[in-house]
Structure formats: structure tokens, C-alpha cells
Amino acid sequence: MTRSPPRVVLAAAAFAAGAAALAGVAMARLGPAPLPSEREVSATVVDRNGRLLRPYAMADGRWRLPVTAATDVDPRYVELLLAYEDRRFHAHPGVDMLALARAAAQFAGHGRIVSGGSTLTMQAARLIEPRGERSVVAKLRQIARAFQIEHALSKPAILDLYLTRAPFGGNLEGVRAASLAYFGKEPKRLSLGESALLVALPQSPETRRPDRFPDAARRARDRVLDRMVLAGGVSAGDAERARAEPIPLLRRPMPMLAPHAADQAIAQGLPGAGTPRVRLGIDAALQKALEKLARDRADALGPDISLAILAIDHDSGEVLGRVGSPDYFDNRRAGQVDMTRAVRSPGSTLKPFIYGLAFEDGFVHPESLIDDRPQRFGAYAPENFDLSYQGTVTVRRALQLSLNVPAVALLDRVGAHRLSARLAQAGVRLALPKNEVPGLAMGLGGVGITLTDLVRLYGALARLGDAAALRDRLGEGDREPDTRRLIDRVAAWQVGNVLIGTPPPDNAMPNRIAFKTGTSYGYRDAWAIGFDGRMTVGVWVGRPDGAPVPGLIGRSAAAPVLFDAFARSGKLPAPLAKPPRGTLIAATARLPLPLQRFRPAGELMRATAPAPHILFPLSGARIEALHDAAGVALKVAGGVAPMTVLVNGVPAGSLDERRQRLVMPPGPGFMRLTVMDANGDADTVVVRIQ
């Protein structure tokens, strides 16, 4: 004879059935569930690979990081959570009637709520519509909302909602925020003990906070492990090892990589739709290495010295690393000021672009001879850094030694206004004092520029003359970087070929990185900018307040940091680009006579003949490119023989005794014809071949 079920069980079953019926009525009265927007989470800034650089607390101070269970969380943690909290999560429609009946039976038997019988869906309902009381009415409301949530969301989306909103003590919400705060890592890889602790905390987050109540947290974690052993989900040996894991006693700070770049990205605005997440081009591994390098070197230089590093990728123009200061929270170093964007004196770092324009104009070659001796340019009399002079040197050597007089002599010939205009054409505008115009002093640092702009200019040398707009943010669609022409390809290659031969600091191998150093007047700024075939890196060292630092020199303070930055990139230096077609590579003695030696305009040995003048073709002319033509007829008046012809800066032979020559165009487009005589005088026209 069978026995009748106890009254408590019958009452529990009746309660569960009635609760479901009442919940159905409540659904009609409550209206739709207040499902949260995916934007109701902390804003996050991530690197190019999706790694978290820096999260931002919500307006009310809570940390609530978005979570996707399938990709962001250790699968074992999810298995443990479901086994402990909601074994039939994937089967029930939001409410587990068996669990609800059990909870009702416990309530009937004990006269109080022992277990709530809540599913994860019901808990999610409570989290999005929190109410303080624990009552039958509140439970009915949760049941109704759970049915609505199940109707509106998929099971994975409900799990994500719970993992994003679950409380973990204090201002921590969601498993990502808890894992970062308590373990200092993302929840993608958790130990069994860590997973058990994170399962236990949301049940009573304030009384089990490990940073305040470690004993309570340990007991709660161990109860989870014990139940999993009884259920057969965890072996006794694994559980024993998990119990031996220490409980975290302190909360860790949230990740803080690339804080200046992250601040800038947030200030520029979040995406208009979807999760408030900004993706930067920064590589988190490189950024971490550069930040450590900056801290180590700044500590060695002194408590008032700051340091900034910027690394970019040539092909894309993407910023791979941006260190605005050694320590974001160091007030003495003005750590929250981004020194990669601060306007400072560039010292000698603009010299390569003076030489580049001189190469482009065709009046010097890297192997041309140039004098380094005392010289005045009106009222301006530049001196070398060490107050000594080298005499006659090659242009190559003058740039590698960063000699001041040759650089100013070339700038005098190129024109300070033209250099400034060419830099502006490439997207870089120099800062000048009010009502000042570019002058010869700009070649030695008499202007203002940012590290960001300097790195962009040096990146143009690596790209053979094209300056690419730098990109901090990604996610705007795959596109080619916006580029502007700085100097022609041959001149850019020649500058890079010179700079790669600059003697490196003691911590580096030669002929690996093309680089230039600079020191501003009064030892206020030390610079080193360099590039290989893949990446350009710039380093600035100095005091943020602009105070002088005696002995602060680019070669000793900034160059070692530059080479360390390349070394810590984890990749071998890539070779520079090959010389473009038509590049003249020759020793001094084999150069055309006008290119063998540079003389300042005021010291040219002039003959009685006038300077050369191109009679034909006229500048701006359009010339049809006929297939049977032997070339473009070039006719010149004046000048002292021999006279050299240059096509787009490349020697193309000499004029005959009639001062004429047929010149073959390199192809359709603009062609620059230059004629230079034995005195160094020249005339240039630009024509269009069509």
C-alpha cells in the first residue's frame, strides 16, 4: 500500500503551481521588462587585439564591465556557476518549478525562507529591477519578469546579463570587474579556487568581501567546493588543492595601460551605438614594455625628469604605443600631462628635412663636400654644439655629426619659408612666437613642435617621402592612411641612408636604425627619433615645466631609450626600403662637377657669364608625349659650362656646345627640369607630360 505524500510537499506543489498562475496575471499588469541597454556598462578602451587597456567607472562610481560568457569567461567557471546556482538553466523557461517547489517546502517546514529557488534568469530580473524586500510578492514579481526575459532574450544573452550585473562587493558588478579587482586578471583563465570564490560572492557580496571578510569568503568558497564534490562535478583531490589557494586580501587597481591615449579617446567621444568601447591601434604588450622602460629610465634620470615615447607603424600610420609620462599619478612630474602632444623646441631634429629639400633640389648629394667653418648669415652666426669645427666634410658626415653651420648654409639656400611650407603641406604646422616668421634659427630648434608631429615627419622618410596621418583609433573601417607628399622618393631614401650610418649609443649595434638626436637651447629638451623598415619611434626627455637640466643631451639621455624601445618591441629591426629607380649612388670624385662641392650662395666663384636660364620648355607648359618623339628639347641661355641637366633631381647628362639637349620624360605627369652650371647657379622649370 502506497503512502500519501506529506502535507508539506502537497502544500509546496500547490504553492509552486499557484505562484506560476499568479505570475502569469502579474505579467499582464507589470508591463514589459525593463531590459537594460548594452550601453549601461563602464566605458572601456581596448588595444588593437581587444585586450583591455583602461576601463572607466560609471557615473555613479560602479565598475560594470561588459561580459560575453562565450569569449570572456573561463568555461569551468560557467560550469561551476550553473551546477551550483541553476542546474536546469538550459531547460527551464525562466522558472525552475522543481526548485521553486523545494523552496516552498522549506518555507512551509521552517516557517521562513531557507532558499529562494531562484534561477539565474530570476536573479537577473532582480538585478535589473532591484527591490529591497524578500517576500512572496517580490518573488512573484521576479517570476513574472523571468518569463518576460526568457521570451525577449536567448539563453546566452541571459547568462551574459547575469555575469555583467551580478554584485561582488562594494562598487564591483560583474565577473570581469571582480576578477580584475580581486585577482588582477581577466576571467578567461581562472583556477578552481578562484572560480569557486566568484560563484560564492554574489549570494552575499558585502558580508563575503575577501578584502574585508577573508574568513567568510573562504568558508563560502569551500562550501561551493564541498557541494561540487558531493555532486560529482569536482574530484576530492582538485577540491583539496583549491581550498589551499589563498584568499585575496586586497583589491587591485583596475588596468591602467596607455592612460593618456585612453583619456584622449574618451574625450573625443564614444561610438554612437552599441557597447561604449573604443578600440585603439596600440599594442598592449608593446605599450606595457614601453611604460616600464619609461619608468626605469626616468627614475635613473631624477625625480623631476619626465619622458615620453611614441611608436607608430609605417604602413598604416597607426599608433602602436604612446607613453605620455613615466607615471600618470606623479604630480611632481606633471604625470597627467601628455608630453607626446606638448609643444617643445626640437633642437636639431629638423635638420634631416633641410638636407632632404637640398637633395630634392639637386644642388647637393650625400657625398658632396661642404665646409664646416665659422660663417655669418647676416646678423646670425651659428656655432656647433661643442664650439669646434670640422673643416671640409661630406654632406653625409655633416648630417651624421649634426654640424650646425652646414645645416644653416643649406637652409639659407633652400629657404626657411619653403621648409616651413613643405612641413605644413605634410600636415605639420610649426609653432612660432607671435608676429614671427620662419628664419634660419628654425634649423637649430628655433620653433615649436610636438613629439607626435616629429614622429609623423620621420615616418615620412621611412615611407620614401609620404607623410601618413597618424591614427590612434581603429574600428573606422579598413582604409589606406591619408598621405601627403613631404619630399620626393629619392631625397627621402638618401636621408634615411645617411641617418642609418649615424654612430649609435653604447647600448646598440650600428647600421640597424636610422635615427637623429636633438638638444634644445639651454638643455631643456633631449630628443631621439628613429625608424627601421617597419616602425618609427620618438623619444623626448626633459622637465614638463620647461626648466633647464644642465647636461641633458639627446645622444646620452634620449638615444639609449630609443634603441631600447626598438629592442623591447620583440621584433628584429626590419631593413629600410631599397633605393628608388634613378637614385645616383657615387663617390665624391665621380659626381657631376657642380655636385662635388657645395658653396654658399654668397661665395660662388662667378664667371662673367650670366646664370643659366631655360628658354624652352617654359615652366607650366603641357607637352604631348608622342611615341615616335626622341624626347623633349631643352634649350638654355647663359651659364658656365659644363652644365648638368637633372630630371626630377636625378642627373640626366650635360648640355652640348649649343646649350641644348633632348631629354626623355620618365612618363606621364609632372617633370621637373633643372640645369646647373659650373658655378652652382641653376634654373628650374616644371612641365606636364600628357
CSV table of N, CA, C and O in Angstrom, one decimal, residues 197-294:
chain,number,residue,atom,x,y,z
A,197,LEU,N,35.3,30.9,-5.6
A,197,LEU,CA,35.1,32.2,-4.9
A,197,LEU,C,34.1,33.1,-5.6
A,197,LEU,O,33.2,33.7,-5.0
A,198,LEU,N,34.3,33.2,-6.9
A,198,LEU,CA,33.4,34.1,-7.7
A,198,LEU,C,32.0,33.6,-7.8
A,198,LEU,O,31.1,34.4,-8.0
A,199,VAL,N,31.8,32.3,-7.7
A,199,VAL,CA,30.5,31.7,-7.6
A,199,VAL,C,29.8,32.1,-6.3
A,199,VAL,O,28.6,32.4,-6.3
A,200,ALA,N,30.6,32.1,-5.2
A,200,ALA,CA,30.0,32.2,-3.9
A,200,ALA,C,29.7,33.7,-3.6
A,200,ALA,O,28.8,34.0,-2.8
A,201,LEU,N,30.5,34.6,-4.1
A,201,LEU,CA,30.3,36.0,-3.7
A,201,LEU,C,29.0,36.7,-3.9
A,201,LEU,O,28.5,37.4,-3.1
A,202,PRO,N,28.3,36.5,-5.1
A,202,PRO,CA,27.1,37.2,-5.3
A,202,PRO,C,26.0,36.9,-4.4
A,202,PRO,O,25.0,37.6,-4.2
A,203,GLN,N,26.0,35.7,-3.7
A,203,GLN,CA,24.9,35.4,-2.8
A,203,GLN,C,24.9,36.3,-1.6
A,203,GLN,O,23.8,36.6,-1.1
A,204,SER,N,26.0,36.8,-1.1
A,204,SER,CA,26.1,37.8,0.0
A,204,SER,C,27.3,38.6,-0.2
A,204,SER,O,28.3,38.5,0.5
A,205,PRO,N,27.3,39.5,-1.2
A,205,PRO,CA,28.5,40.2,-1.6
A,205,PRO,C,29.2,41.0,-0.6
A,205,PRO,O,30.4,41.1,-0.5
A,206,GLU,N,28.4,41.7,0.3
A,206,GLU,CA,29.0,42.6,1.3
A,206,GLU,C,29.6,41.8,2.5
A,206,GLU,O,30.6,42.2,3.0
A,207,THR,N,29.0,40.7,2.9
A,207,THR,CA,29.5,40.0,4.1
A,207,THR,C,30.6,39.0,3.7
A,207,THR,O,31.2,38.4,4.6
A,208,ARG,N,30.8,38.8,2.4
A,208,ARG,CA,31.8,37.8,2.0
A,208,ARG,C,32.9,38.5,1.2
A,208,ARG,O,33.7,37.8,0.6
A,209,ARG,N,33.0,39.8,1.3
A,209,ARG,CA,34.1,40.5,0.5
A,209,ARG,C,35.4,40.0,1.0
A,209,ARG,O,35.7,40.2,2.2
A,210,PRO,N,36.2,39.5,0.1
A,210,PRO,CA,37.5,38.9,0.6
A,210,PRO,C,38.5,40.0,1.1
A,210,PRO,O,39.3,39.7,1.9
A,211,ASP,N,38.3,41.2,0.6
A,211,ASP,CA,39.2,42.3,1.1
A,211,ASP,C,38.8,42.8,2.5
A,211,ASP,O,39.6,43.5,3.2
A,212,ARG,N,37.6,42.4,3.0
A,212,ARG,CA,37.2,42.8,4.3
A,212,ARG,C,36.9,41.7,5.2
A,212,ARG,O,37.1,41.7,6.4
A,213,PHE,N,36.3,40.6,4.7
A,213,PHE,CA,36.0,39.5,5.5
A,213,PHE,C,36.6,38.2,4.8
A,213,PHE,O,35.8,37.4,4.3
A,214,PRO,N,37.9,38.0,4.9
A,214,PRO,CA,38.5,36.9,4.2
A,214,PRO,C,38.1,35.5,4.7
A,214,PRO,O,38.0,34.6,4.0
A,215,ASP,N,37.8,35.5,6.0
A,215,ASP,CA,37.4,34.2,6.6
A,215,ASP,C,36.0,33.8,6.1
A,215,ASP,O,35.8,32.6,5.7
A,216,ALA,N,35.1,34.7,6.0
A,216,ALA,CA,33.8,34.4,5.5
A,216,ALA,C,33.9,34.1,4.0
A,216,ALA,O,33.2,33.2,3.5
A,217,ALA,N,34.7,34.8,3.3
A,217,ALA,CA,34.9,34.4,1.9
A,217,ALA,C,35.5,33.0,1.7
A,217,ALA,O,35.0,32.3,0.8
A,218,ARG,N,36.4,32.7,2.6
A,218,ARG,CA,37.0,31.3,2.5
A,218,ARG,C,35.9,30.2,2.8
A,218,ARG,O,35.8,29.2,2.1
A,219,ARG,N,35.1,30.5,3.8
A,219,ARG,CA,34.1,29.5,4.1
A,219,ARG,C,33.1,29.3,3.0
A,219,ARG,O,32.7,28.2,2.6
A,220,ALA,N,32.7,30.5,2.4
A,220,ALA,CA,31.7,30.4,1.3
A,220,ALA,C,32.3,29.7,0.1
A,220,ALA,O,31.6,28.9,-0.6
A,221,ARG,N,33.6,30.0,-0.2
A,221,ARG,CA,34.2,29.3,-1.3
A,221,ARG,C,34.3,27.8,-1.1
A,221,ARG,O,34.0,27.0,-2.0
A,222,ASP,N,34.7,27.4,0.1
A,222,ASP,CA,34.8,26.0,0.5
A,222,ASP,C,33.5,25.2,0.4
A,222,ASP,O,33.4,24.1,0.0
A,223,ARG,N,32.4,26.0,0.8
A,223,ARG,CA,31.0,25.3,0.7
A,223,ARG,C,30.7,25.0,-0.8
A,223,ARG,O,30.1,24.0,-1.1
A,224,VAL,N,31.1,25.9,-1.7
A,224,VAL,CA,30.8,25.6,-3.1
A,224,VAL,C,31.6,24.4,-3.5
A,224,VAL,O,31.1,23.5,-4.2
A,225,LEU,N,32.9,24.3,-3.1
A,225,LEU,CA,33.7,23.2,-3.5
A,225,LEU,C,33.1,21.9,-2.9
A,225,LEU,O,33.1,20.8,-3.6
A,226,ASP,N,32.7,21.9,-1.6
A,226,ASP,CA,32.1,20.7,-1.0
A,226,ASP,C,30.9,20.2,-1.7
A,226,ASP,O,30.7,19.0,-2.0
A,227,ARG,N,30.0,21.1,-2.1
A,227,ARG,CA,28.8,20.7,-2.8
A,227,ARG,C,29.2,20.1,-4.2
A,227,ARG,O,28.6,19.2,-4.6
A,228,MET,N,30.2,20.7,-4.8
A,228,MET,CA,30.6,20.2,-6.2
A,228,MET,C,31.2,18.8,-6.1
A,228,MET,O,31.0,18.0,-6.9
A,229,VAL,N,31.9,18.5,-5.0
A,229,VAL,CA,32.4,17.2,-4.7
A,229,VAL,C,31.3,16.2,-4.5
A,229,VAL,O,31.3,15.1,-5.1
A,230,LEU,N,30.3,16.6,-3.7
A,230,LEU,CA,29.1,15.7,-3.5
A,230,LEU,C,28.3,15.4,-4.8
A,230,LEU,O,27.8,14.3,-5.0
A,231,ALA,N,28.3,16.5,-5.6
A,231,ALA,CA,27.5,16.3,-6.9
A,231,ALA,C,28.3,15.6,-8.0
A,231,ALA,O,27.8,15.3,-9.0
A,232,GLY,N,29.6,15.3,-7.7
A,232,GLY,CA,30.4,14.7,-8.7
A,232,GLY,C,31.0,15.5,-9.7
A,232,GLY,O,31.6,15.1,-10.7
A,233,GLY,N,30.9,16.8,-9.6
A,233,GLY,CA,31.4,17.8,-10.6
A,233,GLY,C,32.9,18.1,-10.4
A,233,GLY,O,33.5,18.5,-11.4
A,234,VAL,N,33.4,17.9,-9.2
A,234,VAL,CA,34.8,18.1,-8.9
A,234,VAL,C,35.3,17.0,-8.1
A,234,VAL,O,34.7,16.5,-7.2
A,235,SER,N,36.6,16.6,-8.4
A,235,SER,CA,37.2,15.5,-7.7
A,235,SER,C,37.6,16.0,-6.3
A,235,SER,O,37.9,17.2,-6.1
A,236,ALA,N,37.7,15.1,-5.3
A,236,ALA,CA,38.1,15.4,-4.0
A,236,ALA,C,39.5,16.0,-4.0
A,236,ALA,O,39.8,17.0,-3.2
A,237,GLY,N,40.4,15.5,-4.8
A,237,GLY,CA,41.8,16.0,-4.9
A,237,GLY,C,41.9,17.4,-5.4
A,237,GLY,O,42.6,18.3,-4.9
A,238,ASP,N,41.1,17.7,-6.5
A,238,ASP,CA,41.1,19.0,-7.0
A,238,ASP,C,40.5,20.0,-6.0
A,238,ASP,O,41.0,21.1,-5.9
A,239,ALA,N,39.5,19.6,-5.3
A,239,ALA,CA,38.8,20.5,-4.3
A,239,ALA,C,39.8,20.8,-3.2
A,239,ALA,O,39.9,21.9,-2.7
A,240,GLU,N,40.6,19.8,-2.8
A,240,GLU,CA,41.5,20.0,-1.7
A,240,GLU,C,42.6,21.0,-2.1
A,240,GLU,O,43.0,21.9,-1.3
A,241,ARG,N,43.1,20.9,-3.4
A,241,ARG,CA,44.1,21.8,-3.8
A,241,ARG,C,43.5,23.2,-4.0
A,241,ARG,O,44.2,24.2,-3.7
A,242,ALA,N,42.2,23.3,-4.4
A,242,ALA,CA,41.6,24.6,-4.5
A,242,ALA,C,41.4,25.3,-3.1
A,242,ALA,O,41.5,26.5,-3.0
A,243,ARG,N,41.1,24.5,-2.1
A,243,ARG,CA,41.0,25.1,-0.7
A,243,ARG,C,42.3,25.6,-0.2
A,243,ARG,O,42.3,26.5,0.6
A,244,ALA,N,43.4,25.1,-0.7
A,244,ALA,CA,44.7,25.6,-0.3
A,244,ALA,C,45.1,27.0,-0.9
A,244,ALA,O,46.1,27.6,-0.5
A,245,GLU,N,44.3,27.4,-2.0
A,245,GLU,CA,44.6,28.7,-2.6
A,245,GLU,C,44.3,29.8,-1.7
A,245,GLU,O,43.3,29.8,-1.0
A,246,PRO,N,45.2,30.8,-1.7
A,246,PRO,CA,45.0,31.9,-0.8
A,246,PRO,C,43.8,32.8,-1.2
A,246,PRO,O,43.5,32.9,-2.4
A,247,ILE,N,43.2,33.4,-0.2
A,247,ILE,CA,42.1,34.4,-0.5
A,247,ILE,C,42.7,35.8,-0.7
A,247,ILE,O,43.6,36.2,0.1
A,248,PRO,N,42.3,36.5,-1.8
A,248,PRO,CA,42.9,37.8,-2.0
A,248,PRO,C,42.5,38.8,-0.8
A,248,PRO,O,41.3,38.9,-0.5
A,249,LEU,N,43.5,39.4,-0.2
A,249,LEU,CA,43.2,40.3,0.9
A,249,LEU,C,43.0,41.7,0.6
A,249,LEU,O,42.6,42.5,1.4
A,250,LEU,N,43.4,42.1,-0.6
A,250,LEU,CA,43.4,43.5,-1.1
A,250,LEU,C,42.7,43.6,-2.5
A,250,LEU,O,42.9,42.6,-3.3
A,251,ARG,N,42.1,44.7,-2.7
A,251,ARG,CA,41.6,44.9,-4.1
A,251,ARG,C,42.7,45.5,-4.9
A,251,ARG,O,43.5,46.4,-4.4
A,252,ARG,N,42.8,45.1,-6.1
A,252,ARG,CA,43.9,45.6,-7.0
A,252,ARG,C,43.3,46.8,-7.8
A,252,ARG,O,42.0,46.8,-8.1
A,253,PRO,N,44.1,47.7,-8.3
A,253,PRO,CA,43.6,48.8,-9.1
A,253,PRO,C,43.2,48.2,-10.5
A,253,PRO,O,43.7,47.2,-10.9
A,254,MET,N,42.3,48.9,-11.1
A,254,MET,CA,41.9,48.5,-12.5
A,254,MET,C,43.0,48.7,-13.4
A,254,MET,O,43.9,49.6,-13.2
A,255,PRO,N,43.1,48.0,-14.6
A,255,PRO,CA,44.1,48.2,-15.6
A,255,PRO,C,44.3,49.7,-16.0
A,255,PRO,O,43.3,50.4,-16.0
A,256,MET,N,45.5,50.1,-16.2
A,256,MET,CA,45.8,51.5,-16.5
A,256,MET,C,46.8,51.6,-17.6
A,256,MET,O,47.8,52.4,-17.5
A,257,LEU,N,46.7,50.8,-18.6
A,257,LEU,CA,47.7,51.0,-19.7
A,257,LEU,C,47.3,52.1,-20.6
A,257,LEU,O,46.1,52.3,-20.9
A,258,ALA,N,48.3,52.8,-21.2
A,258,ALA,CA,48.1,53.9,-22.1
A,258,ALA,C,47.0,54.9,-21.6
A,258,ALA,O,46.1,55.2,-22.3
A,259,PRO,N,47.2,55.4,-20.3
A,259,PRO,CA,46.1,56.3,-19.8
A,259,PRO,C,45.9,57.6,-20.6
A,259,PRO,O,44.8,58.0,-20.7
A,260,HIS,N,47.0,58.2,-21.1
A,260,HIS,CA,46.8,59.4,-21.8
A,260,HIS,C,46.1,59.2,-23.1
A,260,HIS,O,45.2,59.9,-23.5
A,261,ALA,N,46.4,58.1,-23.8
A,261,ALA,CA,45.7,57.8,-25.1
A,261,ALA,C,44.3,57.4,-24.8
A,261,ALA,O,43.4,57.8,-25.6
A,262,ALA,N,44.0,56.7,-23.7
A,262,ALA,CA,42.7,56.4,-23.4
A,262,ALA,C,41.8,57.6,-23.0
A,262,ALA,O,40.7,57.8,-23.5
A,263,ASP,N,42.4,58.5,-22.2
A,263,ASP,CA,41.7,59.8,-21.9
A,263,ASP,C,41.4,60.5,-23.2
A,263,ASP,O,40.3,61.1,-23.3
A,264,GLN,N,42.3,60.6,-24.1
A,264,GLN,CA,42.1,61.3,-25.3
A,264,GLN,C,41.0,60.7,-26.1
A,264,GLN,O,40.1,61.4,-26.7
A,265,ALA,N,41.0,59.4,-26.2
A,265,ALA,CA,39.9,58.7,-26.9
A,265,ALA,C,38.6,58.9,-26.3
A,265,ALA,O,37.6,59.1,-27.1
A,266,ILE,N,38.5,58.8,-25.0
A,266,ILE,CA,37.2,59.1,-24.4
A,266,ILE,C,36.7,60.5,-24.6
A,266,ILE,O,35.5,60.8,-24.8
A,267,ALA,N,37.7,61.4,-24.5
A,267,ALA,CA,37.3,62.9,-24.7
A,267,ALA,C,36.8,63.1,-26.1
A,267,ALA,O,36.0,64.0,-26.3
A,268,GLN,N,37.3,62.4,-27.1
A,268,GLN,CA,36.8,62.5,-28.5
A,268,GLN,C,35.4,62.0,-28.7
A,268,GLN,O,34.8,62.2,-29.7
A,269,GLY,N,34.9,61.2,-27.8
A,269,GLY,CA,33.6,60.7,-27.9
A,269,GLY,C,33.5,59.2,-28.1
A,269,GLY,O,34.4,58.6,-28.7
A,270,LEU,N,32.5,58.5,-27.5
A,270,LEU,CA,32.3,57.1,-27.7
A,270,LEU,C,31.5,56.8,-28.9
A,270,LEU,O,30.9,57.7,-29.5
A,271,PRO,N,31.6,55.6,-29.4
A,271,PRO,CA,30.8,55.2,-30.6
A,271,PRO,C,29.3,55.5,-30.4
A,271,PRO,O,28.8,55.4,-29.2
A,272,GLY,N,28.6,55.8,-31.4
A,272,GLY,CA,27.2,56.3,-31.3
A,272,GLY,C,26.3,55.2,-30.9
A,272,GLY,O,25.2,55.5,-30.4
A,273,ALA,N,26.6,53.9,-31.2
A,273,ALA,CA,25.7,52.8,-30.9
A,273,ALA,C,26.5,51.6,-30.3
A,273,ALA,O,27.7,51.6,-30.5
A,274,GLY,N,25.8,50.7,-29.6
A,274,GLY,CA,26.5,49.5,-29.1
A,274,GLY,C,27.2,49.8,-27.8
A,274,GLY,O,27.0,50.8,-27.2
A,275,THR,N,28.0,48.8,-27.4
A,275,THR,CA,28.7,48.9,-26.2
A,275,THR,C,29.7,50.1,-26.2
A,275,THR,O,30.3,50.3,-27.2
A,276,PRO,N,29.8,50.9,-25.1
A,276,PRO,CA,30.7,52.0,-25.1
A,276,PRO,C,32.2,51.6,-25.0
A,276,PRO,O,32.8,51.6,-23.9
A,277,ARG,N,32.7,51.1,-26.1
A,277,ARG,CA,34.0,50.6,-26.2
A,277,ARG,C,34.8,51.3,-27.3
A,277,ARG,O,34.3,51.5,-28.4
A,278,VAL,N,36.0,51.7,-27.0
A,278,VAL,CA,36.9,52.4,-28.1
A,278,VAL,C,38.1,51.4,-28.3
A,278,VAL,O,38.7,51.0,-27.3
A,279,ARG,N,38.3,51.2,-29.6
A,279,ARG,CA,39.5,50.3,-29.9
A,279,ARG,C,40.6,51.2,-30.5
A,279,ARG,O,40.4,51.9,-31.5
A,280,LEU,N,41.7,51.1,-29.9
A,280,LEU,CA,42.9,51.9,-30.3
A,280,LEU,C,43.9,51.0,-31.1
A,280,LEU,O,43.8,49.7,-31.0
A,281,GLY,N,44.8,51.6,-31.8
A,281,GLY,CA,45.8,50.8,-32.6
A,281,GLY,C,46.9,50.4,-31.7
A,281,GLY,O,47.8,49.7,-32.2
A,282,ILE,N,46.9,50.8,-30.5
A,282,ILE,CA,48.0,50.4,-29.6
A,282,ILE,C,48.1,48.9,-29.4
A,282,ILE,O,47.1,48.2,-29.3
A,283,ASP,N,49.3,48.4,-29.3
A,283,ASP,CA,49.6,47.0,-29.0
A,283,ASP,C,49.9,46.9,-27.5
A,283,ASP,O,50.9,47.5,-27.0
A,284,ALA,N,49.0,46.2,-26.7
A,284,ALA,CA,49.1,46.3,-25.3
A,284,ALA,C,50.5,45.7,-24.8
A,284,ALA,O,51.1,46.3,-23.8
A,285,ALA,N,51.0,44.7,-25.4
A,285,ALA,CA,52.3,44.2,-25.0
A,285,ALA,C,53.4,45.2,-25.2
A,285,ALA,O,54.3,45.4,-24.3
A,286,LEU,N,53.4,45.8,-26.3
A,286,LEU,CA,54.5,46.9,-26.6
A,286,LEU,C,54.3,48.0,-25.7
A,286,LEU,O,55.2,48.6,-25.1
A,287,GLN,N,53.0,48.5,-25.5
A,287,GLN,CA,52.7,49.6,-24.6
A,287,GLN,C,53.2,49.3,-23.1
A,287,GLN,O,53.8,50.2,-22.5
A,288,LYS,N,53.0,48.1,-22.7
A,288,LYS,CA,53.4,47.7,-21.3
A,288,LYS,C,55.0,47.8,-21.2
A,288,LYS,O,55.5,48.3,-20.2
A,289,ALA,N,55.6,47.3,-22.3
A,289,ALA,CA,57.1,47.3,-22.3
A,289,ALA,C,57.6,48.7,-22.3
A,289,ALA,O,58.6,49.1,-21.6
A,290,LEU,N,57.0,49.6,-23.1
A,290,LEU,CA,57.5,51.0,-23.2
A,290,LEU,C,57.2,51.8,-21.9
A,290,LEU,O,58.0,52.6,-21.5
A,291,GLU,N,56.1,51.5,-21.3
A,291,GLU,CA,55.8,52.2,-20.0
A,291,GLU,C,56.8,51.8,-18.9
A,291,GLU,O,57.3,52.6,-18.2
A,292,LYS,N,57.2,50.5,-18.9
A,292,LYS,CA,58.2,50.1,-17.9
A,292,LYS,C,59.5,50.7,-18.2
A,292,LYS,O,60.3,51.2,-17.4
A,293,LEU,N,59.9,50.8,-19.5
A,293,LEU,CA,61.1,51.4,-20.0
A,293,LEU,C,61.1,52.9,-19.5
A,293,LEU,O,62.1,53.4,-19.0
A,294,ALA,N,60.0,53.6,-19.7
A,294,ALA,CA,60.0,55.0,-19.4
A,294,ALA,C,60.1,55.2,-17.9
A,294,ALA,O,60.8,56.1,-17.4
